[in-house]
C-alpha cells in the first residue's frame, strides 16, 4: 500500500506521495486548512524539518492514523502556533506516548504558553502507549472552547492532564473550568488513571453526556451538583468523602450520565 497523506488548501485537495513533499515550496501552506495523515507506518516525527510556524496558522483539522512508530504529535513550537485548530483526531498510533514533545528549552526562553484557543473536538482511540493528553497548565485557560473529549483504548494512560501535585496547595483545591465541554468519554483504560493530579478540581458546567466505562482503577471521583454541573476531583486514595449537595458516582464503576 502506498504511504500518503491528503491536505486541503482553500477547498482543493491534494495527495502527497511522501512526507518530504509537504515542505516543498510549490505548496502555499499558509492556506492549509485540513491535514489528514495516514499509513506512514515508519515515521517517528511529523514536524521533522525546520519550518515557518505561520505555515499552519489556518489549520483547523488534523487527523493522524495508523502511525505505528510515531512518538509525539506536536513539537512545542508547533503547539504554540495552531490558533485555528478546531478538530484533532488520532487513531491507531501504537507507540505514541504524548501529544506534545517535552520542551527541552529553558522556560525563560519562551514566554508564550501553549494554548489551543479554538480547539473544540479531541478524539483519541487505540493509542495503547499514550501516557497523558496534555499538561495541566494547558487545561487552565488553554482549552476554553473544548466541546468534546473522547479517549478510548488508551490502555496505559496515567493522567488525562498531567501535572505535579507539589504545585497545589495542600489545603485548597485548584479549580479549573472547561466551560464549553459538553461530551466526555473515557473508555477501556484498565490501568490506574486519573483525570488530573491530586488537588485539582475540574468543573464542567455545560456537560450533557458523561461516559466512563471499563476504567476499574480510575482515581478521579465524578459528581453532579444541584445546578447539573459535573465535577471531577482526583483522590489520594480510594476513600470517598461526601460533598454537600452533590450526587457522587462510585469510583471505579461504570458511569453513564446524561443531563435531563
PDB file of C-alpha atoms in Angstrom:
ATOM      1  CA  UNK A   1       0.000   0.000   0.000  1.00  0.00           C
ATOM      2  CA  UNK A   2       1.353   3.440  -0.934  1.00  0.00           C
ATOM      3  CA  UNK A   3       2.041   5.709   2.005  1.00  0.00           C
ATOM      4  CA  UNK A   4       0.373   9.066   1.539  1.00  0.00           C
ATOM      5  CA  UNK A   5      -1.388  11.940   3.139  1.00  0.00           C
ATOM      6  CA  UNK A   6      -4.050  14.317   1.960  1.00  0.00           C
ATOM      7  CA  UNK A   7      -4.117  18.049   2.509  1.00  0.00           C
ATOM      8  CA  UNK A   8      -6.713  20.639   1.623  1.00  0.00           C
ATOM      9  CA  UNK A   9      -5.889  24.231   0.702  1.00  0.00           C
ATOM     10  CA  UNK A  10      -8.759  26.659   0.100  1.00  0.00           C
ATOM     11  CA  UNK A  11     -11.130  23.890  -0.813  1.00  0.00           C
ATOM     12  CA  UNK A  12      -8.717  21.997  -3.048  1.00  0.00           C
ATOM     13  CA  UNK A  13      -7.489  18.567  -2.040  1.00  0.00           C
ATOM     14  CA  UNK A  14      -4.032  17.253  -2.897  1.00  0.00           C
ATOM     15  CA  UNK A  15      -2.406  13.881  -2.351  1.00  0.00           C
ATOM     16  CA  UNK A  16       1.282  13.841  -1.467  1.00  0.00           C
ATOM     17  CA  UNK A  17       3.256  10.658  -2.079  1.00  0.00           C
ATOM     18  CA  UNK A  18       5.885  11.204   0.602  1.00  0.00           C
ATOM     19  CA  UNK A  19       6.213  13.345   3.693  1.00  0.00           C
ATOM     20  CA  UNK A  20       9.115  15.486   2.492  1.00  0.00           C
ATOM     21  CA  UNK A  21       6.935  16.979  -0.227  1.00  0.00           C
ATOM     22  CA  UNK A  22       4.814  18.730   2.389  1.00  0.00           C
ATOM     23  CA  UNK A  23       7.574  21.306   2.842  1.00  0.00           C
ATOM     24  CA  UNK A  24       8.193  21.797  -0.853  1.00  0.00           C
ATOM     25  CA  UNK A  25       7.922  25.468  -1.818  1.00  0.00           C
ATOM     26  CA  UNK A  26       5.397  24.557  -4.508  1.00  0.00           C
ATOM     27  CA  UNK A  27       2.749  24.453  -1.788  1.00  0.00           C
ATOM     28  CA  UNK A  28       1.356  27.575  -0.166  1.00  0.00           C
ATOM     29  CA  UNK A  29       0.993  26.046   3.277  1.00  0.00           C
ATOM     30  CA  UNK A  30      -0.252  29.242   4.874  1.00  0.00           C
ATOM     31  CA  UNK A  31      -3.616  28.362   3.286  1.00  0.00           C
ATOM     32  CA  UNK A  32      -3.632  24.811   4.640  1.00  0.00           C
ATOM     33  CA  UNK A  33      -6.886  24.056   6.469  1.00  0.00           C
ATOM     34  CA  UNK A  34      -7.195  20.260   6.612  1.00  0.00           C
ATOM     35  CA  UNK A  35      -4.318  17.842   7.096  1.00  0.00           C
ATOM     36  CA  UNK A  36      -5.034  14.099   7.104  1.00  0.00           C
ATOM     37  CA  UNK A  37      -2.028  11.841   7.670  1.00  0.00           C
ATOM     38  CA  UNK A  38      -2.365   8.076   7.413  1.00  0.00           C
ATOM     39  CA  UNK A  39      -0.376   4.881   6.952  1.00  0.00           C
ATOM     40  CA  UNK A  40       3.065   6.476   7.184  1.00  0.00           C
ATOM     41  CA  UNK A  41       3.929   3.496   9.336  1.00  0.00           C
ATOM     42  CA  UNK A  42       7.657   4.086   9.883  1.00  0.00           C
ATOM     43  CA  UNK A  43       7.546   7.827  10.570  1.00  0.00           C
ATOM     44  CA  UNK A  44       8.552   8.744  14.146  1.00  0.00           C
ATOM     45  CA  UNK A  45       8.195  12.543  13.994  1.00  0.00           C
ATOM     46  CA  UNK A  46       5.717  14.628  11.997  1.00  0.00           C
ATOM     47  CA  UNK A  47       7.394  18.033  12.247  1.00  0.00           C
ATOM     48  CA  UNK A  48      10.909  16.836  11.414  1.00  0.00           C
ATOM     49  CA  UNK A  49      12.175  19.745   9.338  1.00  0.00           C
ATOM     50  CA  UNK A  50      12.799  23.416  10.190  1.00  0.00           C
ATOM     51  CA  UNK A  51       9.602  25.169   9.150  1.00  0.00           C
ATOM     52  CA  UNK A  52       7.942  28.539   9.454  1.00  0.00           C
ATOM     53  CA  UNK A  53       5.368  28.454  12.225  1.00  0.00           C
ATOM     54  CA  UNK A  54       2.935  30.572  10.220  1.00  0.00           C
ATOM     55  CA  UNK A  55       2.614  27.688   7.748  1.00  0.00           C
ATOM     56  CA  UNK A  56      -0.122  26.252   9.972  1.00  0.00           C
ATOM     57  CA  UNK A  57      -1.878  29.373  11.216  1.00  0.00           C
ATOM     58  CA  UNK A  58      -5.085  28.437   9.341  1.00  0.00           C
ATOM     59  CA  UNK A  59      -5.065  24.701  10.048  1.00  0.00           C
ATOM     60  CA  UNK A  60      -8.396  23.736  11.616  1.00  0.00           C
ATOM     61  CA  UNK A  61      -8.413  19.932  11.296  1.00  0.00           C
ATOM     62  CA  UNK A  62      -5.628  17.439  11.925  1.00  0.00           C
ATOM     63  CA  UNK A  63      -6.271  13.704  11.625  1.00  0.00           C
ATOM     64  CA  UNK A  64      -3.442  11.236  12.269  1.00  0.00           C
ATOM     65  CA  UNK A  65      -3.979   7.499  11.921  1.00  0.00           C
ATOM     66  CA  UNK A  66      -2.022   4.274  11.553  1.00  0.00           C
ATOM     67  CA  UNK A  67       1.377   5.702  12.503  1.00  0.00           C
ATOM     68  CA  UNK A  68       2.973   2.669  14.080  1.00  0.00           C
ATOM     69  CA  UNK A  69       6.175   4.368  15.299  1.00  0.00           C
ATOM     70  CA  UNK A  70       5.029   7.930  15.981  1.00  0.00           C
ATOM     71  CA  UNK A  71       6.226   9.103  19.431  1.00  0.00           C
ATOM     72  CA  UNK A  72       4.550  12.514  19.690  1.00  0.00           C
ATOM     73  CA  UNK A  73       2.209  14.649  17.592  1.00  0.00           C
ATOM     74  CA  UNK A  74       3.397  18.235  18.128  1.00  0.00           C
ATOM     75  CA  UNK A  75       6.690  19.899  18.816  1.00  0.00           C
ATOM     76  CA  UNK A  76       6.354  22.669  21.449  1.00  0.00           C
ATOM     77  CA  UNK A  77       6.906  25.298  18.746  1.00  0.00           C
ATOM     78  CA  UNK A  78       4.131  23.944  16.533  1.00  0.00           C
ATOM     79  CA  UNK A  79       1.795  23.523  19.522  1.00  0.00           C
ATOM     80  CA  UNK A  80       2.161  27.235  20.283  1.00  0.00           C
ATOM     81  CA  UNK A  81       1.195  28.218  16.746  1.00  0.00           C
ATOM     82  CA  UNK A  82      -2.076  26.481  15.881  1.00  0.00           C
ATOM     83  CA  UNK A  83      -4.567  29.276  16.614  1.00  0.00           C
ATOM     84  CA  UNK A  84      -7.351  27.915  14.384  1.00  0.00           C
ATOM     85  CA  UNK A  85      -7.101  24.198  15.178  1.00  0.00           C
ATOM     86  CA  UNK A  86     -10.644  23.022  15.880  1.00  0.00           C
ATOM     87  CA  UNK A  87     -10.611  19.244  15.447  1.00  0.00           C
ATOM     88  CA  UNK A  88      -7.903  16.774  16.466  1.00  0.00           C
ATOM     89  CA  UNK A  89      -8.239  13.047  15.827  1.00  0.00           C
ATOM     90  CA  UNK A  90      -5.567  10.417  16.484  1.00  0.00           C
ATOM     91  CA  UNK A  91      -6.150   6.721  15.805  1.00  0.00           C
ATOM     92  CA  UNK A  92      -4.071   3.534  15.906  1.00  0.00           C
ATOM     93  CA  UNK A  93      -0.718   5.069  16.809  1.00  0.00           C
ATOM     94  CA  UNK A  94       0.625   2.279  18.970  1.00  0.00           C
ATOM     95  CA  UNK A  95       3.933   3.862  20.103  1.00  0.00           C
ATOM     96  CA  UNK A  96       2.527   7.342  20.749  1.00  0.00           C
ATOM     97  CA  UNK A  97       3.379   8.339  24.335  1.00  0.00           C
ATOM     98  CA  UNK A  98       2.492  12.033  24.398  1.00  0.00           C
ATOM     99  CA  UNK A  99       0.821  14.586  22.161  1.00  0.00           C
ATOM    100  CA  UNK A 100       3.302  17.396  22.796  1.00  0.00           C
ATOM    101  CA  UNK A 101       7.020  16.689  22.919  1.00  0.00           C
ATOM    102  CA  UNK A 102       8.674  17.578  26.214  1.00  0.00           C
ATOM    103  CA  UNK A 103      10.113  21.068  25.878  1.00  0.00           C
ATOM    104  CA  UNK A 104      13.893  20.994  26.220  1.00  0.00           C
ATOM    105  CA  UNK A 105      14.208  24.787  26.057  1.00  0.00           C
ATOM    106  CA  UNK A 106      14.728  26.607  29.388  1.00  0.00           C
ATOM    107  CA  UNK A 107      11.442  28.164  30.467  1.00  0.00           C
ATOM    108  CA  UNK A 108      12.775  31.719  30.345  1.00  0.00           C
ATOM    109  CA  UNK A 109      13.352  31.309  26.594  1.00  0.00           C
ATOM    110  CA  UNK A 110       9.663  31.028  25.758  1.00  0.00           C
ATOM    111  CA  UNK A 111       7.141  33.335  27.364  1.00  0.00           C
ATOM    112  CA  UNK A 112       4.223  32.214  25.195  1.00  0.00           C
ATOM    113  CA  UNK A 113       2.269  29.389  26.881  1.00  0.00           C
ATOM    114  CA  UNK A 114       0.856  26.522  24.863  1.00  0.00           C
ATOM    115  CA  UNK A 115      -2.779  27.229  24.067  1.00  0.00           C
ATOM    116  CA  UNK A 116      -5.383  25.880  21.633  1.00  0.00           C
ATOM    117  CA  UNK A 117      -7.896  28.758  21.668  1.00  0.00           C
ATOM    118  CA  UNK A 118     -10.290  27.246  19.099  1.00  0.00           C
ATOM    119  CA  UNK A 119      -9.942  23.516  19.727  1.00  0.00           C
ATOM    120  CA  UNK A 120     -13.441  22.026  20.024  1.00  0.00           C
ATOM    121  CA  UNK A 121     -13.083  18.290  19.476  1.00  0.00           C
ATOM    122  CA  UNK A 122     -10.437  15.786  20.588  1.00  0.00           C
ATOM    123  CA  UNK A 123     -10.763  12.090  19.739  1.00  0.00           C
ATOM    124  CA  UNK A 124      -8.012   9.596  20.537  1.00  0.00           C
ATOM    125  CA  UNK A 125      -8.592   5.885  20.041  1.00  0.00           C
ATOM    126  CA  UNK A 126      -6.415   2.779  20.164  1.00  0.00           C
ATOM    127  CA  UNK A 127      -3.160   4.510  21.109  1.00  0.00           C
ATOM    128  CA  UNK A 128      -2.140   1.932  23.666  1.00  0.00           C
ATOM    129  CA  UNK A 129       1.068   3.579  24.942  1.00  0.00           C
ATOM    130  CA  UNK A 130      -0.254   7.111  25.433  1.00  0.00           C
ATOM    131  CA  UNK A 131       0.629   8.294  28.954  1.00  0.00           C
ATOM    132  CA  UNK A 132      -1.163  11.658  29.085  1.00  0.00           C
ATOM    133  CA  UNK A 133      -3.192  14.030  26.940  1.00  0.00           C
ATOM    134  CA  UNK A 134      -1.860  17.496  27.807  1.00  0.00           C
ATOM    135  CA  UNK A 135      -0.031  19.246  30.655  1.00  0.00           C
ATOM    136  CA  UNK A 136      -2.310  20.595  33.374  1.00  0.00           C
ATOM    137  CA  UNK A 137      -1.164  24.131  32.565  1.00  0.00           C
ATOM    138  CA  UNK A 138      -2.853  23.843  29.169  1.00  0.00           C
ATOM    139  CA  UNK A 139      -6.181  22.880  30.755  1.00  0.00           C
ATOM    140  CA  UNK A 140      -6.084  26.015  32.899  1.00  0.00           C
ATOM    141  CA  UNK A 141      -7.266  28.556  30.326  1.00  0.00           C
ATOM    142  CA  UNK A 142      -5.899  26.972  27.163  1.00  0.00           C
ATOM    143  CA  UNK A 143      -8.926  24.892  26.133  1.00  0.00           C
ATOM    144  CA  UNK A 144     -11.801  27.285  26.693  1.00  0.00           C
ATOM    145  CA  UNK A 145     -13.732  26.179  23.588  1.00  0.00           C
ATOM    146  CA  UNK A 146     -13.326  22.424  24.013  1.00  0.00           C
ATOM    147  CA  UNK A 147     -16.715  20.750  23.466  1.00  0.00           C
ATOM    148  CA  UNK A 148     -15.955  17.036  23.025  1.00  0.00           C
ATOM    149  CA  UNK A 149     -13.275  14.805  24.528  1.00  0.00           C
ATOM    150  CA  UNK A 150     -13.094  11.082  23.734  1.00  0.00           C
ATOM    151  CA  UNK A 151     -10.315   8.788  24.960  1.00  0.00           C
ATOM    152  CA  UNK A 152     -10.802   5.105  24.167  1.00  0.00           C
ATOM    153  CA  UNK A 153      -8.432   2.156  24.156  1.00  0.00           C
ATOM    154  CA  UNK A 154      -5.547   4.160  25.621  1.00  0.00           C
ATOM    155  CA  UNK A 155      -4.555   1.296  27.886  1.00  0.00           C
ATOM    156  CA  UNK A 156      -1.508   2.873  29.555  1.00  0.00           C
ATOM    157  CA  UNK A 157      -2.940   6.334  30.144  1.00  0.00           C
ATOM    158  CA  UNK A 158      -1.855   7.645  33.548  1.00  0.00           C
ATOM    159  CA  UNK A 159      -3.374  11.128  33.593  1.00  0.00           C
ATOM    160  CA  UNK A 160      -5.600  12.976  31.158  1.00  0.00           C
ATOM    161  CA  UNK A 161      -3.995  16.238  32.262  1.00  0.00           C
ATOM    162  CA  UNK A 162      -0.504  15.692  33.607  1.00  0.00           C
ATOM    163  CA  UNK A 163       0.975  17.782  36.382  1.00  0.00           C
ATOM    164  CA  UNK A 164       2.958  17.915  39.580  1.00  0.00           C
ATOM    165  CA  UNK A 165       0.957  17.610  42.784  1.00  0.00           C
ATOM    166  CA  UNK A 166       3.604  19.663  44.570  1.00  0.00           C
ATOM    167  CA  UNK A 167       2.386  22.847  42.894  1.00  0.00           C
ATOM    168  CA  UNK A 168      -1.060  22.605  44.502  1.00  0.00           C
ATOM    169  CA  UNK A 169      -1.917  23.807  47.986  1.00  0.00           C
ATOM    170  CA  UNK A 170      -2.435  21.003  50.491  1.00  0.00           C
ATOM    171  CA  UNK A 171      -5.359  22.946  51.957  1.00  0.00           C
ATOM    172  CA  UNK A 172      -7.187  24.442  48.986  1.00  0.00           C
ATOM    173  CA  UNK A 173      -8.075  22.773  45.681  1.00  0.00           C
ATOM    174  CA  UNK A 174      -7.033  24.262  42.368  1.00  0.00           C
ATOM    175  CA  UNK A 175     -10.273  24.742  40.417  1.00  0.00           C
ATOM    176  CA  UNK A 176     -10.178  24.560  36.610  1.00  0.00           C
ATOM    177  CA  UNK A 177     -13.209  25.176  34.393  1.00  0.00           C
ATOM    178  CA  UNK A 178     -13.773  23.706  30.939  1.00  0.00           C
ATOM    179  CA  UNK A 179     -16.820  25.882  30.281  1.00  0.00           C
ATOM    180  CA  UNK A 180     -17.874  24.530  26.871  1.00  0.00           C
ATOM    181  CA  UNK A 181     -17.247  20.810  27.388  1.00  0.00           C
ATOM    182  CA  UNK A 182     -20.481  19.013  26.547  1.00  0.00           C
ATOM    183  CA  UNK A 183     -19.341  15.421  25.936  1.00  0.00           C
ATOM    184  CA  UNK A 184     -16.742  13.425  27.881  1.00  0.00           C
ATOM    185  CA  UNK A 185     -15.947   9.758  27.258  1.00  0.00           C
ATOM    186  CA  UNK A 186     -13.248   7.665  28.928  1.00  0.00           C
ATOM    187  CA  UNK A 187     -13.374   4.034  27.848  1.00  0.00           C
ATOM    188  CA  UNK A 188     -11.223   0.942  28.141  1.00  0.00           C
ATOM    189  CA  UNK A 189      -8.430   2.132  30.443  1.00  0.00           C
ATOM    190  CA  UNK A 190      -7.582  -0.800  32.739  1.00  0.00           C
ATOM    191  CA  UNK A 191      -4.527   0.675  34.492  1.00  0.00           C
ATOM    192  CA  UNK A 192      -4.621   3.220  37.351  1.00  0.00           C
ATOM    193  CA  UNK A 193      -5.611   6.510  35.750  1.00  0.00           C
ATOM    194  CA  UNK A 194      -6.763   9.947  36.866  1.00  0.00           C
ATOM    195  CA  UNK A 195      -8.267  12.938  35.125  1.00  0.00           C
ATOM    196  CA  UNK A 196      -5.716  15.199  36.812  1.00  0.00           C
ATOM    197  CA  UNK A 197      -3.187  15.158  39.651  1.00  0.00           C
ATOM    198  CA  UNK A 198      -4.378  15.113  43.253  1.00  0.00           C
ATOM    199  CA  UNK A 199      -5.520  18.534  44.414  1.00  0.00           C
ATOM    200  CA  UNK A 200      -7.157  19.638  41.164  1.00  0.00           C
ATOM    201  CA  UNK A 201     -10.902  20.114  40.835  1.00  0.00           C
ATOM    202  CA  UNK A 202     -12.394  20.290  37.335  1.00  0.00           C
ATOM    203  CA  UNK A 203     -15.821  21.811  36.752  1.00  0.00           C
ATOM    204  CA  UNK A 204     -17.834  21.088  33.591  1.00  0.00           C
ATOM    205  CA  UNK A 205     -20.851  23.369  33.748  1.00  0.00           C
ATOM    206  CA  UNK A 206     -22.033  22.585  30.195  1.00  0.00           C
ATOM    207  CA  UNK A 207     -21.565  18.812  30.243  1.00  0.00           C
ATOM    208  CA  UNK A 208     -24.545  16.931  28.804  1.00  0.00           C
ATOM    209  CA  UNK A 209     -23.030  13.456  28.446  1.00  0.00           C
ATOM    210  CA  UNK A 210     -20.567  11.659  30.735  1.00  0.00           C
ATOM    211  CA  UNK A 211     -19.439   8.114  29.925  1.00  0.00           C
ATOM    212  CA  UNK A 212     -16.696   6.478  31.985  1.00  0.00           C
ATOM    213  CA  UNK A 213     -16.659   2.767  31.191  1.00  0.00           C
ATOM    214  CA  UNK A 214     -14.217  -0.079  31.768  1.00  0.00           C
ATOM    215  CA  UNK A 215     -11.885   2.092  33.838  1.00  0.00           C
ATOM    216  CA  UNK A 216     -11.855  -0.009  37.037  1.00  0.00           C
ATOM    217  CA  UNK A 217      -8.793   1.667  38.572  1.00  0.00           C
ATOM    218  CA  UNK A 218      -9.659   5.297  37.970  1.00  0.00           C
ATOM    219  CA  UNK A 219      -8.865   7.506  40.976  1.00  0.00           C
ATOM    220  CA  UNK A 220     -10.956  10.502  39.944  1.00  0.00           C
ATOM    221  CA  UNK A 221     -14.348  10.978  41.559  1.00  0.00           C
ATOM    222  CA  UNK A 222     -17.150  12.412  39.419  1.00  0.00           C
ATOM    223  CA  UNK A 223     -20.170  14.128  40.931  1.00  0.00           C
ATOM    224  CA  UNK A 224     -23.120  16.271  39.862  1.00  0.00           C
ATOM    225  CA  UNK A 225     -24.296  19.290  41.835  1.00  0.00           C
ATOM    226  CA  UNK A 226     -27.773  20.780  42.158  1.00  0.00           C
ATOM    227  CA  UNK A 227     -27.160  23.038  39.146  1.00  0.00           C
ATOM    228  CA  UNK A 228     -26.308  19.993  36.986  1.00  0.00           C
ATOM    229  CA  UNK A 229     -22.643  20.926  36.739  1.00  0.00           C
ATOM    230  CA  UNK A 230     -20.287  17.944  36.736  1.00  0.00           C
ATOM    231  CA  UNK A 231     -17.207  17.919  38.975  1.00  0.00           C
ATOM    232  CA  UNK A 232     -14.061  15.787  38.728  1.00  0.00           C
ATOM    233  CA  UNK A 233     -11.767  15.515  41.746  1.00  0.00           C
ATOM    234  CA  UNK A 234      -8.796  13.173  41.942  1.00  0.00           C
ATOM    235  CA  UNK A 235      -8.489  11.208  45.163  1.00  0.00           C
ATOM    236  CA  UNK A 236      -5.254  10.475  47.003  1.00  0.00           C
ATOM    237  CA  UNK A 237      -6.824   7.123  47.916  1.00  0.00           C
ATOM    238  CA  UNK A 238      -9.930   5.146  47.070  1.00  0.00           C
ATOM    239  CA  UNK A 239     -11.837   6.658  50.005  1.00  0.00           C
ATOM    240  CA  UNK A 240     -14.844   8.773  49.083  1.00  0.00           C
ATOM    241  CA  UNK A 241     -15.748  11.900  51.004  1.00  0.00           C
ATOM    242  CA  UNK A 242     -19.265  13.206  50.668  1.00  0.00           C
ATOM    243  CA  UNK A 243     -19.645  16.661  49.143  1.00  0.00           C
ATOM    244  CA  UNK A 244     -22.643  18.650  50.294  1.00  0.00           C
ATOM    245  CA  UNK A 245     -25.345  18.948  47.669  1.00  0.00           C
ATOM    246  CA  UNK A 246     -23.643  16.686  45.119  1.00  0.00           C
ATOM    247  CA  UNK A 247     -24.571  13.274  43.770  1.00  0.00           C
ATOM    248  CA  UNK A 248     -21.381  11.209  43.675  1.00  0.00           C
ATOM    249  CA  UNK A 249     -20.641   8.260  41.393  1.00  0.00           C
ATOM    250  CA  UNK A 250     -18.756   5.311  42.947  1.00  0.00           C
ATOM    251  CA  UNK A 251     -15.091   5.362  41.973  1.00  0.00           C
ATOM    252  CA  UNK A 252     -14.181   2.607  39.512  1.00  0.00           C
ATOM    253  CA  UNK A 253     -17.738   1.807  38.489  1.00  0.00           C
ATOM    254  CA  UNK A 254     -19.138   2.305  35.009  1.00  0.00           C
ATOM    255  CA  UNK A 255     -20.700   5.757  34.809  1.00  0.00           C
ATOM    256  CA  UNK A 256     -23.181   6.804  32.155  1.00  0.00           C
ATOM    257  CA  UNK A 257     -24.915  10.100  32.857  1.00  0.00           C
ATOM    258  CA  UNK A 258     -26.917  12.425  30.637  1.00  0.00           C
ATOM    259  CA  UNK A 259     -28.227  15.829  31.597  1.00  0.00           C
ATOM    260  CA  UNK A 260     -32.023  15.886  31.597  1.00  0.00           C
TER     261      UNK A 260
END
